[in-house]
């Protein structure tokens, strides 16, 4: 089907007409929510034989409820956990009379997927279900899905004040997915596992408003991706849609907030992302953990379980940007997209990035206005600009992007290898007022003013994720001079319960103090008066004045503001869960080695340094509640060896060793009472593996061929090495990273006649089973194994299972003849290449 004419328009007035149509539609939907025909009740302890008309007569299952719910009706969910899917299957709502499913108490009705079902699904993908129209979902929590978590495949639906957590971490599925049109996602939260957190796929004329997203993990073992290719918020092949007043918060894998046109997708019949608006959007700390360190992705990983087209590993640093505009495929298109009042700060990669093939040209009319893009590129996450780069100038040219009224810190131009810090010194982002249906609600056109702060889901996010959205982000905005509605700094709170680390506790989080907590408030503004509340409400000029430390003996939600000379700050908040009956639990600790992000690695002298990647978190705080302390130590080392830690007290550190041998390093974490630990193992081979003898039975890594050079340790005719594992430029054997395995390296690009040799010691005479871990390419290769020049295996066919780049490993086994006890030379000989 050809695209509609308005999708090709470049006239701004034509786009505005479309947005006004969207506005009218949602005003009508919002107005009818109170006009219900009947209210029914559902409870985890209900009875499907009851009437459902009162709380005491509540039903037990959604399947029972669908039988009696008609347009205009409301289903009220009582508090508790529902181990079933909310998936309407009987009838739709109607225009002006939606079917509403809502929690009686906000956030207290939980749809639990148990990783066996989809907790919340309206309609079926590709419109195959007639049931998916005019539903309102309000105030729920959905979590732990076997696929996507909150899925809207229909039209004219509203998902409001719902927090969604943990889609499947291996499949190409997402936490909140929208594929239809005229849908509204408002005041929602998406976090935990999954490829994308909030995502429209091929939908048009949708609105994502005041939503908060925090990507934490995606392993992609059934997705065939080169790195954890995920986003927090994205329009994917979606047009004429609005994303307004949204926040991407930390740990994201790809662009925090992005727009993509991609012909190379299942939705490729509409590879357009045109006329979208991203307004008053914030993307901070993408790819960055709560302790300020950057999140890592392993250079190798376990082979996917359902994937045969995995490309080579690529460095993902360049993809952890704050914002993105991406275009892939010669017929894809991203045109007339607007990024207005956006703030990009503290991201591991670029502040704003685009990807575009040289053959593509359909990326005109895009616009960045009133942007503040500063202090990004923390780890050199730009592919060419280096550390601290905010924008690459060619990116803006490639996407034909106008930039106006914007403040951008570091702009890199690769054509001249120059950095500029004064090209964009405009007004920057304005984050003091909201946008509603694409219109800035600052009162300038006679409409009512609508403040951006406090964040509408502030208390829910604090309770479920431990993040003080308003207090934390407004202080960042204030430090960068971004208008956020106040210039008075918020009070500081001590102690402040920590935000959890990524990957250790996913989704909803609970931290507990085991004794009463003495809390101190202070203001950076001399002379300011601090007022506070302990019931979760916003402090006012009538709230109690802080004078002395506050002692909390029971769970308390504290909110505090500073007042000075007729002005007031935004609130700083903290949730203290206090239960003196609870028992202290050990911290959670995970230790890994880089670059593999695994618990085992090998290096060859003179390489003698590895990076340590540790994560630690505590969820029960003893008395007195102290700072969680971490420490690296060597628990096993060769005789006389020294292991020197760069910073033993930091979870992210490095270690340098003095001798070859096997080391075990331990990361310990202590809360002052209890200690937990996790270990990693490092094998350091002697220089060029001189004198190394492998034992049989045992495991022999193919890259660990013996020393001696050409004609002794190996015979090589074609060099294609891309790693320095052996750290010997004179050794041209093709050693490359084992992309699809747990860790380590592999021999590749094998040519007939090439061989590698290994000194081996057979511990016991006898027959053995030989197992080769191999990966073929487009055609089957053939190798054989020799002992002391004798062929003991015969031809071993390496099955072809890819196109030459995937390297999907499998094991082939063969029984070999009697081996004599003692020392031998074993060779792996190539008879036919696998190409």
mmCIF file of C-alpha atoms in Angstrom, residues 193-505:
data_model
loop_
_atom_site.group_PDB
_atom_site.id
_atom_site.type_symbol
_atom_site.label_atom_id
_atom_site.label_comp_id
_atom_site.label_asym_id
_atom_site.label_seq_id
_atom_site.Cartn_x
_atom_site.Cartn_y
_atom_site.Cartn_z
ATOM 1 C CA UNK A 193 15.044 -6.802 30.889
ATOM 2 C CA UNK A 194 14.072 -6.683 27.237
ATOM 3 C CA UNK A 195 15.385 -5.279 23.980
ATOM 4 C CA UNK A 196 13.513 -1.979 24.163
ATOM 5 C CA UNK A 197 11.629 -0.421 27.022
ATOM 6 C CA UNK A 198 8.952 1.685 25.262
ATOM 7 C CA UNK A 199 8.615 1.133 21.545
ATOM 8 C CA UNK A 200 6.253 1.793 18.639
ATOM 9 C CA UNK A 201 6.618 -0.582 15.704
ATOM 10 C CA UNK A 202 4.997 0.533 12.482
ATOM 11 C CA UNK A 203 2.293 2.403 14.379
ATOM 12 C CA UNK A 204 1.142 5.885 13.428
ATOM 13 C CA UNK A 205 -0.408 8.827 15.252
ATOM 14 C CA UNK A 206 0.445 7.526 18.724
ATOM 15 C CA UNK A 207 1.446 9.580 21.754
ATOM 16 C CA UNK A 208 3.947 8.603 24.462
ATOM 17 C CA UNK A 209 3.641 11.152 27.269
ATOM 18 C CA UNK A 210 5.338 11.552 30.652
ATOM 19 C CA UNK A 211 6.898 8.103 30.607
ATOM 20 C CA UNK A 212 10.052 6.938 32.384
ATOM 21 C CA UNK A 213 12.312 4.205 30.991
ATOM 22 C CA UNK A 214 15.335 2.473 32.506
ATOM 23 C CA UNK A 215 16.841 -0.303 30.356
ATOM 24 C CA UNK A 216 18.873 -2.768 32.412
ATOM 25 C CA UNK A 217 19.668 -5.945 30.489
ATOM 26 C CA UNK A 218 19.253 -7.735 27.166
ATOM 27 C CA UNK A 219 21.310 -10.859 26.387
ATOM 28 C CA UNK A 220 19.970 -11.339 22.833
ATOM 29 C CA UNK A 221 20.695 -15.068 22.665
ATOM 30 C CA UNK A 222 17.706 -15.614 20.365
ATOM 31 C CA UNK A 223 17.971 -12.341 18.490
ATOM 32 C CA UNK A 224 21.182 -12.618 16.426
ATOM 33 C CA UNK A 225 22.428 -9.155 17.358
ATOM 34 C CA UNK A 226 26.026 -8.039 17.587
ATOM 35 C CA UNK A 227 25.602 -6.328 20.951
ATOM 36 C CA UNK A 228 22.669 -5.666 23.302
ATOM 37 C CA UNK A 229 20.857 -3.651 20.679
ATOM 38 C CA UNK A 230 18.199 -2.062 22.840
ATOM 39 C CA UNK A 231 16.710 1.353 23.453
ATOM 40 C CA UNK A 232 14.789 3.030 26.201
ATOM 41 C CA UNK A 233 12.279 4.870 23.985
ATOM 42 C CA UNK A 234 11.980 4.564 20.199
ATOM 43 C CA UNK A 235 9.757 5.261 17.209
ATOM 44 C CA UNK A 236 10.531 2.405 14.785
ATOM 45 C CA UNK A 237 9.058 2.734 11.266
ATOM 46 C CA UNK A 238 6.462 4.946 12.902
ATOM 47 C CA UNK A 239 5.141 8.253 11.655
ATOM 48 C CA UNK A 240 3.067 11.252 12.753
ATOM 49 C CA UNK A 241 3.561 10.415 16.423
ATOM 50 C CA UNK A 242 4.586 12.399 19.493
ATOM 51 C CA UNK A 243 6.918 11.581 22.350
ATOM 52 C CA UNK A 244 6.630 14.338 24.958
ATOM 53 C CA UNK A 245 7.917 14.880 28.496
ATOM 54 C CA UNK A 246 9.762 11.547 28.605
ATOM 55 C CA UNK A 247 12.872 10.415 30.479
ATOM 56 C CA UNK A 248 15.501 7.850 29.507
ATOM 57 C CA UNK A 249 17.405 7.072 32.687
ATOM 58 C CA UNK A 250 20.665 5.179 32.657
ATOM 59 C CA UNK A 251 22.120 1.829 31.621
ATOM 60 C CA UNK A 252 20.631 1.797 28.128
ATOM 61 C CA UNK A 253 22.397 -0.181 25.428
ATOM 62 C CA UNK A 254 21.793 1.845 22.278
ATOM 63 C CA UNK A 255 20.214 5.279 21.863
ATOM 64 C CA UNK A 256 18.355 6.315 24.991
ATOM 65 C CA UNK A 257 15.691 8.015 22.840
ATOM 66 C CA UNK A 258 15.587 7.449 19.102
ATOM 67 C CA UNK A 259 13.800 7.418 15.761
ATOM 68 C CA UNK A 260 14.490 4.668 13.216
ATOM 69 C CA UNK A 261 13.544 3.996 9.623
ATOM 70 C CA UNK A 262 14.582 0.460 8.656
ATOM 71 C CA UNK A 263 13.744 -1.468 5.500
ATOM 72 C CA UNK A 264 15.561 -4.492 6.917
ATOM 73 C CA UNK A 265 12.781 -5.544 9.246
ATOM 74 C CA UNK A 266 9.642 -7.650 9.370
ATOM 75 C CA UNK A 267 7.752 -4.402 9.121
ATOM 76 C CA UNK A 268 9.677 -3.363 6.027
ATOM 77 C CA UNK A 269 6.575 -2.596 3.960
ATOM 78 C CA UNK A 270 6.417 0.743 5.788
ATOM 79 C CA UNK A 271 10.082 1.646 6.361
ATOM 80 C CA UNK A 272 9.306 5.253 7.195
ATOM 81 C CA UNK A 273 9.624 7.356 10.309
ATOM 82 C CA UNK A 274 8.315 10.742 9.219
ATOM 83 C CA UNK A 275 6.813 13.786 10.916
ATOM 84 C CA UNK A 276 7.479 12.606 14.472
ATOM 85 C CA UNK A 277 8.048 14.972 17.368
ATOM 86 C CA UNK A 278 10.266 14.340 20.393
ATOM 87 C CA UNK A 279 9.532 17.160 22.818
ATOM 88 C CA UNK A 280 10.835 18.075 26.286
ATOM 89 C CA UNK A 281 12.754 14.799 26.463
ATOM 90 C CA UNK A 282 15.605 13.917 28.820
ATOM 91 C CA UNK A 283 18.249 11.247 28.243
ATOM 92 C CA UNK A 284 20.888 10.837 30.941
ATOM 93 C CA UNK A 285 23.534 8.255 31.904
ATOM 94 C CA UNK A 286 22.862 5.929 28.995
ATOM 95 C CA UNK A 287 25.315 3.047 29.381
ATOM 96 C CA UNK A 288 26.377 4.291 32.816
ATOM 97 C CA UNK A 289 25.876 2.462 36.126
ATOM 98 C CA UNK A 290 24.782 4.166 39.377
ATOM 99 C CA UNK A 291 28.389 4.348 40.607
ATOM 100 C CA UNK A 292 29.385 6.331 37.518
ATOM 101 C CA UNK A 293 31.238 3.505 35.758
ATOM 102 C CA UNK A 294 30.255 2.480 32.241
ATOM 103 C CA UNK A 295 28.277 -0.664 31.621
ATOM 104 C CA UNK A 296 30.160 -3.368 29.721
ATOM 105 C CA UNK A 297 29.125 -5.921 27.122
ATOM 106 C CA UNK A 298 31.244 -9.020 26.717
ATOM 107 C CA UNK A 299 33.536 -9.338 23.737
ATOM 108 C CA UNK A 300 32.270 -12.913 23.458
ATOM 109 C CA UNK A 301 29.200 -14.576 24.890
ATOM 110 C CA UNK A 302 27.310 -17.873 25.017
ATOM 111 C CA UNK A 303 26.177 -18.975 21.577
ATOM 112 C CA UNK A 304 22.543 -18.087 20.817
ATOM 113 C CA UNK A 305 20.059 -20.882 21.255
ATOM 114 C CA UNK A 306 17.917 -20.052 18.213
ATOM 115 C CA UNK A 307 20.010 -18.054 15.816
ATOM 116 C CA UNK A 308 22.002 -18.762 12.683
ATOM 117 C CA UNK A 309 22.771 -15.295 11.310
ATOM 118 C CA UNK A 310 24.905 -13.735 13.976
ATOM 119 C CA UNK A 311 27.371 -11.188 12.689
ATOM 120 C CA UNK A 312 30.774 -10.523 14.129
ATOM 121 C CA UNK A 313 31.093 -8.838 17.482
ATOM 122 C CA UNK A 314 31.449 -5.090 17.181
ATOM 123 C CA UNK A 315 32.475 -2.575 19.777
ATOM 124 C CA UNK A 316 29.224 -1.195 21.153
ATOM 125 C CA UNK A 317 30.707 1.908 22.775
ATOM 126 C CA UNK A 318 29.699 4.065 19.824
ATOM 127 C CA UNK A 319 26.044 3.121 20.210
ATOM 128 C CA UNK A 320 25.280 4.213 23.765
ATOM 129 C CA UNK A 321 24.123 7.693 22.795
ATOM 130 C CA UNK A 322 21.621 9.937 24.494
ATOM 131 C CA UNK A 323 19.501 10.560 21.391
ATOM 132 C CA UNK A 324 19.567 9.024 17.930
ATOM 133 C CA UNK A 325 18.180 9.329 14.410
ATOM 134 C CA UNK A 326 18.852 6.184 12.391
ATOM 135 C CA UNK A 327 18.266 5.183 8.804
ATOM 136 C CA UNK A 328 19.054 1.755 7.313
ATOM 137 C CA UNK A 329 18.174 0.500 3.864
ATOM 138 C CA UNK A 330 18.078 2.296 0.533
ATOM 139 C CA UNK A 331 14.302 2.728 0.540
ATOM 140 C CA UNK A 332 13.956 3.608 4.215
ATOM 141 C CA UNK A 333 13.134 7.167 5.170
ATOM 142 C CA UNK A 334 13.367 9.469 8.200
ATOM 143 C CA UNK A 335 12.108 12.936 7.276
ATOM 144 C CA UNK A 336 10.676 15.996 8.998
ATOM 145 C CA UNK A 337 11.311 14.715 12.509
ATOM 146 C CA UNK A 338 11.647 17.277 15.276
ATOM 147 C CA UNK A 339 13.670 17.155 18.501
ATOM 148 C CA UNK A 340 12.654 20.203 20.539
ATOM 149 C CA UNK A 341 13.685 20.989 24.117
ATOM 150 C CA UNK A 342 15.840 17.901 24.550
ATOM 151 C CA UNK A 343 18.497 17.398 27.231
ATOM 152 C CA UNK A 344 21.329 14.895 26.750
ATOM 153 C CA UNK A 345 23.842 14.583 29.585
ATOM 154 C CA UNK A 346 26.294 12.095 31.064
ATOM 155 C CA UNK A 347 25.820 9.387 28.427
ATOM 156 C CA UNK A 348 28.608 6.908 27.712
ATOM 157 C CA UNK A 349 28.440 7.569 23.967
ATOM 158 C CA UNK A 350 27.538 10.630 21.929
ATOM 159 C CA UNK A 351 24.902 13.046 23.123
ATOM 160 C CA UNK A 352 23.219 12.811 19.720
ATOM 161 C CA UNK A 353 24.136 10.262 17.038
ATOM 162 C CA UNK A 354 22.890 9.064 13.691
ATOM 163 C CA UNK A 355 23.653 6.066 11.514
ATOM 164 C CA UNK A 356 23.294 6.236 7.748
ATOM 165 C CA UNK A 357 24.699 4.301 4.813
ATOM 166 C CA UNK A 358 26.321 6.370 2.063
ATOM 167 C CA UNK A 359 23.760 5.160 -0.476
ATOM 168 C CA UNK A 360 20.854 6.578 1.485
ATOM 169 C CA UNK A 361 19.401 10.030 0.918
ATOM 170 C CA UNK A 362 15.928 9.951 2.409
ATOM 171 C CA UNK A 363 16.700 11.933 5.550
ATOM 172 C CA UNK A 364 15.638 15.509 4.907
ATOM 173 C CA UNK A 365 13.882 18.145 6.946
ATOM 174 C CA UNK A 366 14.922 16.938 10.405
ATOM 175 C CA UNK A 367 15.313 19.557 13.108
ATOM 176 C CA UNK A 368 16.938 19.957 16.523
ATOM 177 C CA UNK A 369 15.761 23.055 18.392
ATOM 178 C CA UNK A 370 16.415 24.240 21.945
ATOM 179 C CA UNK A 371 18.669 21.320 22.786
ATOM 180 C CA UNK A 372 21.233 21.085 25.572
ATOM 181 C CA UNK A 373 23.756 18.357 24.715
ATOM 182 C CA UNK A 374 26.675 18.443 27.142
ATOM 183 C CA UNK A 375 29.115 16.241 29.083
ATOM 184 C CA UNK A 376 28.594 13.085 27.037
ATOM 185 C CA UNK A 377 31.032 10.605 25.501
ATOM 186 C CA UNK A 378 32.305 9.527 28.900
ATOM 187 C CA UNK A 379 34.266 6.538 27.620
ATOM 188 C CA UNK A 380 35.029 7.567 24.069
ATOM 189 C CA UNK A 381 31.693 6.187 22.996
ATOM 190 C CA UNK A 382 31.774 8.108 19.737
ATOM 191 C CA UNK A 383 33.255 6.029 16.962
ATOM 192 C CA UNK A 384 35.608 8.786 15.832
ATOM 193 C CA UNK A 385 35.350 11.808 18.084
ATOM 194 C CA UNK A 386 36.994 10.397 21.195
ATOM 195 C CA UNK A 387 36.253 10.952 24.864
ATOM 196 C CA UNK A 388 33.877 13.802 25.783
ATOM 197 C CA UNK A 389 32.464 14.215 22.271
ATOM 198 C CA UNK A 390 28.826 15.334 22.268
ATOM 199 C CA UNK A 391 28.045 15.498 18.542
ATOM 200 C CA UNK A 392 29.833 14.535 15.322
ATOM 201 C CA UNK A 393 29.269 17.283 12.775
ATOM 202 C CA UNK A 394 28.969 14.865 9.849
ATOM 203 C CA UNK A 395 26.082 13.132 11.623
ATOM 204 C CA UNK A 396 24.070 16.311 11.393
ATOM 205 C CA UNK A 397 24.957 16.734 7.731
ATOM 206 C CA UNK A 398 24.200 13.106 6.861
ATOM 207 C CA UNK A 399 20.702 13.397 8.281
ATOM 208 C CA UNK A 400 20.265 16.927 6.918
ATOM 209 C CA UNK A 401 19.568 18.156 10.411
ATOM 210 C CA UNK A 402 18.940 21.797 11.178
ATOM 211 C CA UNK A 403 20.182 22.881 14.609
ATOM 212 C CA UNK A 404 18.794 26.061 16.152
ATOM 213 C CA UNK A 405 18.791 27.719 19.581
ATOM 214 C CA UNK A 406 20.905 24.877 20.965
ATOM 215 C CA UNK A 407 23.798 24.515 23.370
ATOM 216 C CA UNK A 408 26.209 21.702 22.477
ATOM 217 C CA UNK A 409 29.458 21.177 24.372
ATOM 218 C CA UNK A 410 31.936 19.409 22.068
ATOM 219 C CA UNK A 411 31.380 19.100 18.326
ATOM 220 C CA UNK A 412 33.809 16.936 16.365
ATOM 221 C CA UNK A 413 34.467 17.241 12.648
ATOM 222 C CA UNK A 414 36.329 14.187 11.398
ATOM 223 C CA UNK A 415 37.068 15.761 8.009
ATOM 224 C CA UNK A 416 39.453 18.165 9.717
ATOM 225 C CA UNK A 417 40.041 16.187 12.922
ATOM 226 C CA UNK A 418 38.974 19.242 14.914
ATOM 227 C CA UNK A 419 36.861 19.792 18.007
ATOM 228 C CA UNK A 420 34.707 22.895 18.447
ATOM 229 C CA UNK A 421 33.174 24.082 21.699
ATOM 230 C CA UNK A 422 31.631 27.322 20.435
ATOM 231 C CA UNK A 423 29.650 26.307 17.341
ATOM 232 C CA UNK A 424 26.407 25.922 19.263
ATOM 233 C CA UNK A 425 25.985 28.280 22.189
ATOM 234 C CA UNK A 426 22.281 28.991 21.961
ATOM 235 C CA UNK A 427 19.537 29.087 24.542
ATOM 236 C CA UNK A 428 19.316 25.341 25.051
ATOM 237 C CA UNK A 429 16.561 23.146 26.450
ATOM 238 C CA UNK A 430 13.586 24.489 28.398
ATOM 239 C CA UNK A 431 12.266 21.938 30.830
ATOM 240 C CA UNK A 432 10.064 24.045 33.054
ATOM 241 C CA UNK A 433 6.780 23.374 31.210
ATOM 242 C CA UNK A 434 5.181 20.292 29.699
ATOM 243 C CA UNK A 435 4.108 19.693 26.140
ATOM 244 C CA UNK A 436 0.579 18.400 25.645
ATOM 245 C CA UNK A 437 -0.321 17.038 22.214
ATOM 246 C CA UNK A 438 2.732 18.783 20.797
ATOM 247 C CA UNK A 439 2.022 22.215 22.294
ATOM 248 C CA UNK A 440 4.256 23.818 24.930
ATOM 249 C CA UNK A 441 2.023 24.647 27.898
ATOM 250 C CA UNK A 442 3.800 27.803 29.070
ATOM 251 C CA UNK A 443 0.708 30.059 28.996
ATOM 252 C CA UNK A 444 1.955 32.082 26.033
ATOM 253 C CA UNK A 445 -1.091 31.290 23.882
ATOM 254 C CA UNK A 446 -3.727 31.647 26.585
ATOM 255 C CA UNK A 447 -3.755 27.968 27.467
ATOM 256 C CA UNK A 448 -3.193 27.021 31.124
ATOM 257 C CA UNK A 449 0.401 26.611 32.285
ATOM 258 C CA UNK A 450 1.465 23.068 33.087
ATOM 259 C CA UNK A 451 4.701 22.625 35.037
ATOM 260 C CA UNK A 452 7.076 19.821 34.067
ATOM 261 C CA UNK A 453 7.767 19.080 37.751
ATOM 262 C CA UNK A 454 7.150 17.293 40.073
ATOM 263 C CA UNK A 455 7.246 14.108 38.012
ATOM 264 C CA UNK A 456 3.733 12.605 38.027
ATOM 265 C CA UNK A 457 4.920 9.066 38.821
ATOM 266 C CA UNK A 458 7.453 10.307 41.391
ATOM 267 C CA UNK A 459 6.262 8.256 44.347
ATOM 268 C CA UNK A 460 5.594 5.081 42.325
ATOM 269 C CA UNK A 461 9.086 5.164 40.799
ATOM 270 C CA UNK A 462 10.652 5.845 44.177
ATOM 271 C CA UNK A 463 8.804 2.873 45.642
ATOM 272 C CA UNK A 464 9.409 0.482 42.733
ATOM 273 C CA UNK A 465 12.868 1.499 41.495
ATOM 274 C CA UNK A 466 14.371 3.485 44.346
ATOM 275 C CA UNK A 467 14.937 6.549 42.122
ATOM 276 C CA UNK A 468 14.092 10.119 43.131
ATOM 277 C CA UNK A 469 13.233 11.333 39.629
ATOM 278 C CA UNK A 470 12.334 14.942 40.452
ATOM 279 C CA UNK A 471 15.097 15.588 42.960
ATOM 280 C CA UNK A 472 17.917 13.891 41.065
ATOM 281 C CA UNK A 473 17.181 15.180 37.573
ATOM 282 C CA UNK A 474 16.241 18.760 38.445
ATOM 283 C CA UNK A 475 19.561 19.150 40.267
ATOM 284 C CA UNK A 476 21.369 18.009 37.111
ATOM 285 C CA UNK A 477 19.335 20.462 35.030
ATOM 286 C CA UNK A 478 20.021 23.296 37.460
ATOM 287 C CA UNK A 479 23.772 22.583 37.370
ATOM 288 C CA UNK A 480 23.722 22.996 33.567
ATOM 289 C CA UNK A 481 21.612 26.159 33.597
ATOM 290 C CA UNK A 482 18.547 24.512 32.066
ATOM 291 C CA UNK A 483 15.248 26.215 32.982
ATOM 292 C CA UNK A 484 13.322 23.750 35.130
ATOM 293 C CA UNK A 485 11.021 26.068 37.034
ATOM 294 C CA UNK A 486 13.276 26.969 39.961
ATOM 295 C CA UNK A 487 16.774 28.258 40.629
ATOM 296 C CA UNK A 488 16.953 27.303 44.308
ATOM 297 C CA UNK A 489 18.922 24.077 44.920
ATOM 298 C CA UNK A 490 17.013 21.251 46.546
ATOM 299 C CA UNK A 491 18.020 20.096 50.040
ATOM 300 C CA UNK A 492 20.454 17.251 50.510
ATOM 301 C CA UNK A 493 19.386 14.162 52.456
ATOM 302 C CA UNK A 494 21.664 11.901 54.474
ATOM 303 C CA UNK A 495 21.689 8.938 54.526
ATOM 304 C CA UNK A 496 20.160 8.478 51.075
ATOM 305 C CA UNK A 497 19.090 4.936 50.191
ATOM 306 C CA UNK A 498 21.148 3.929 47.135
ATOM 307 C CA UNK A 499 19.761 3.163 43.709
ATOM 308 C CA UNK A 500 20.307 -0.484 42.759
ATOM 309 C CA UNK A 501 22.995 -1.597 40.339
ATOM 310 C CA UNK A 502 21.984 -2.897 36.934
ATOM 311 C CA UNK A 503 21.880 -6.670 36.345
ATOM 312 C CA UNK A 504 21.830 -7.551 40.048
ATOM 313 C CA UNK A 505 18.231 -6.673 40.836
#
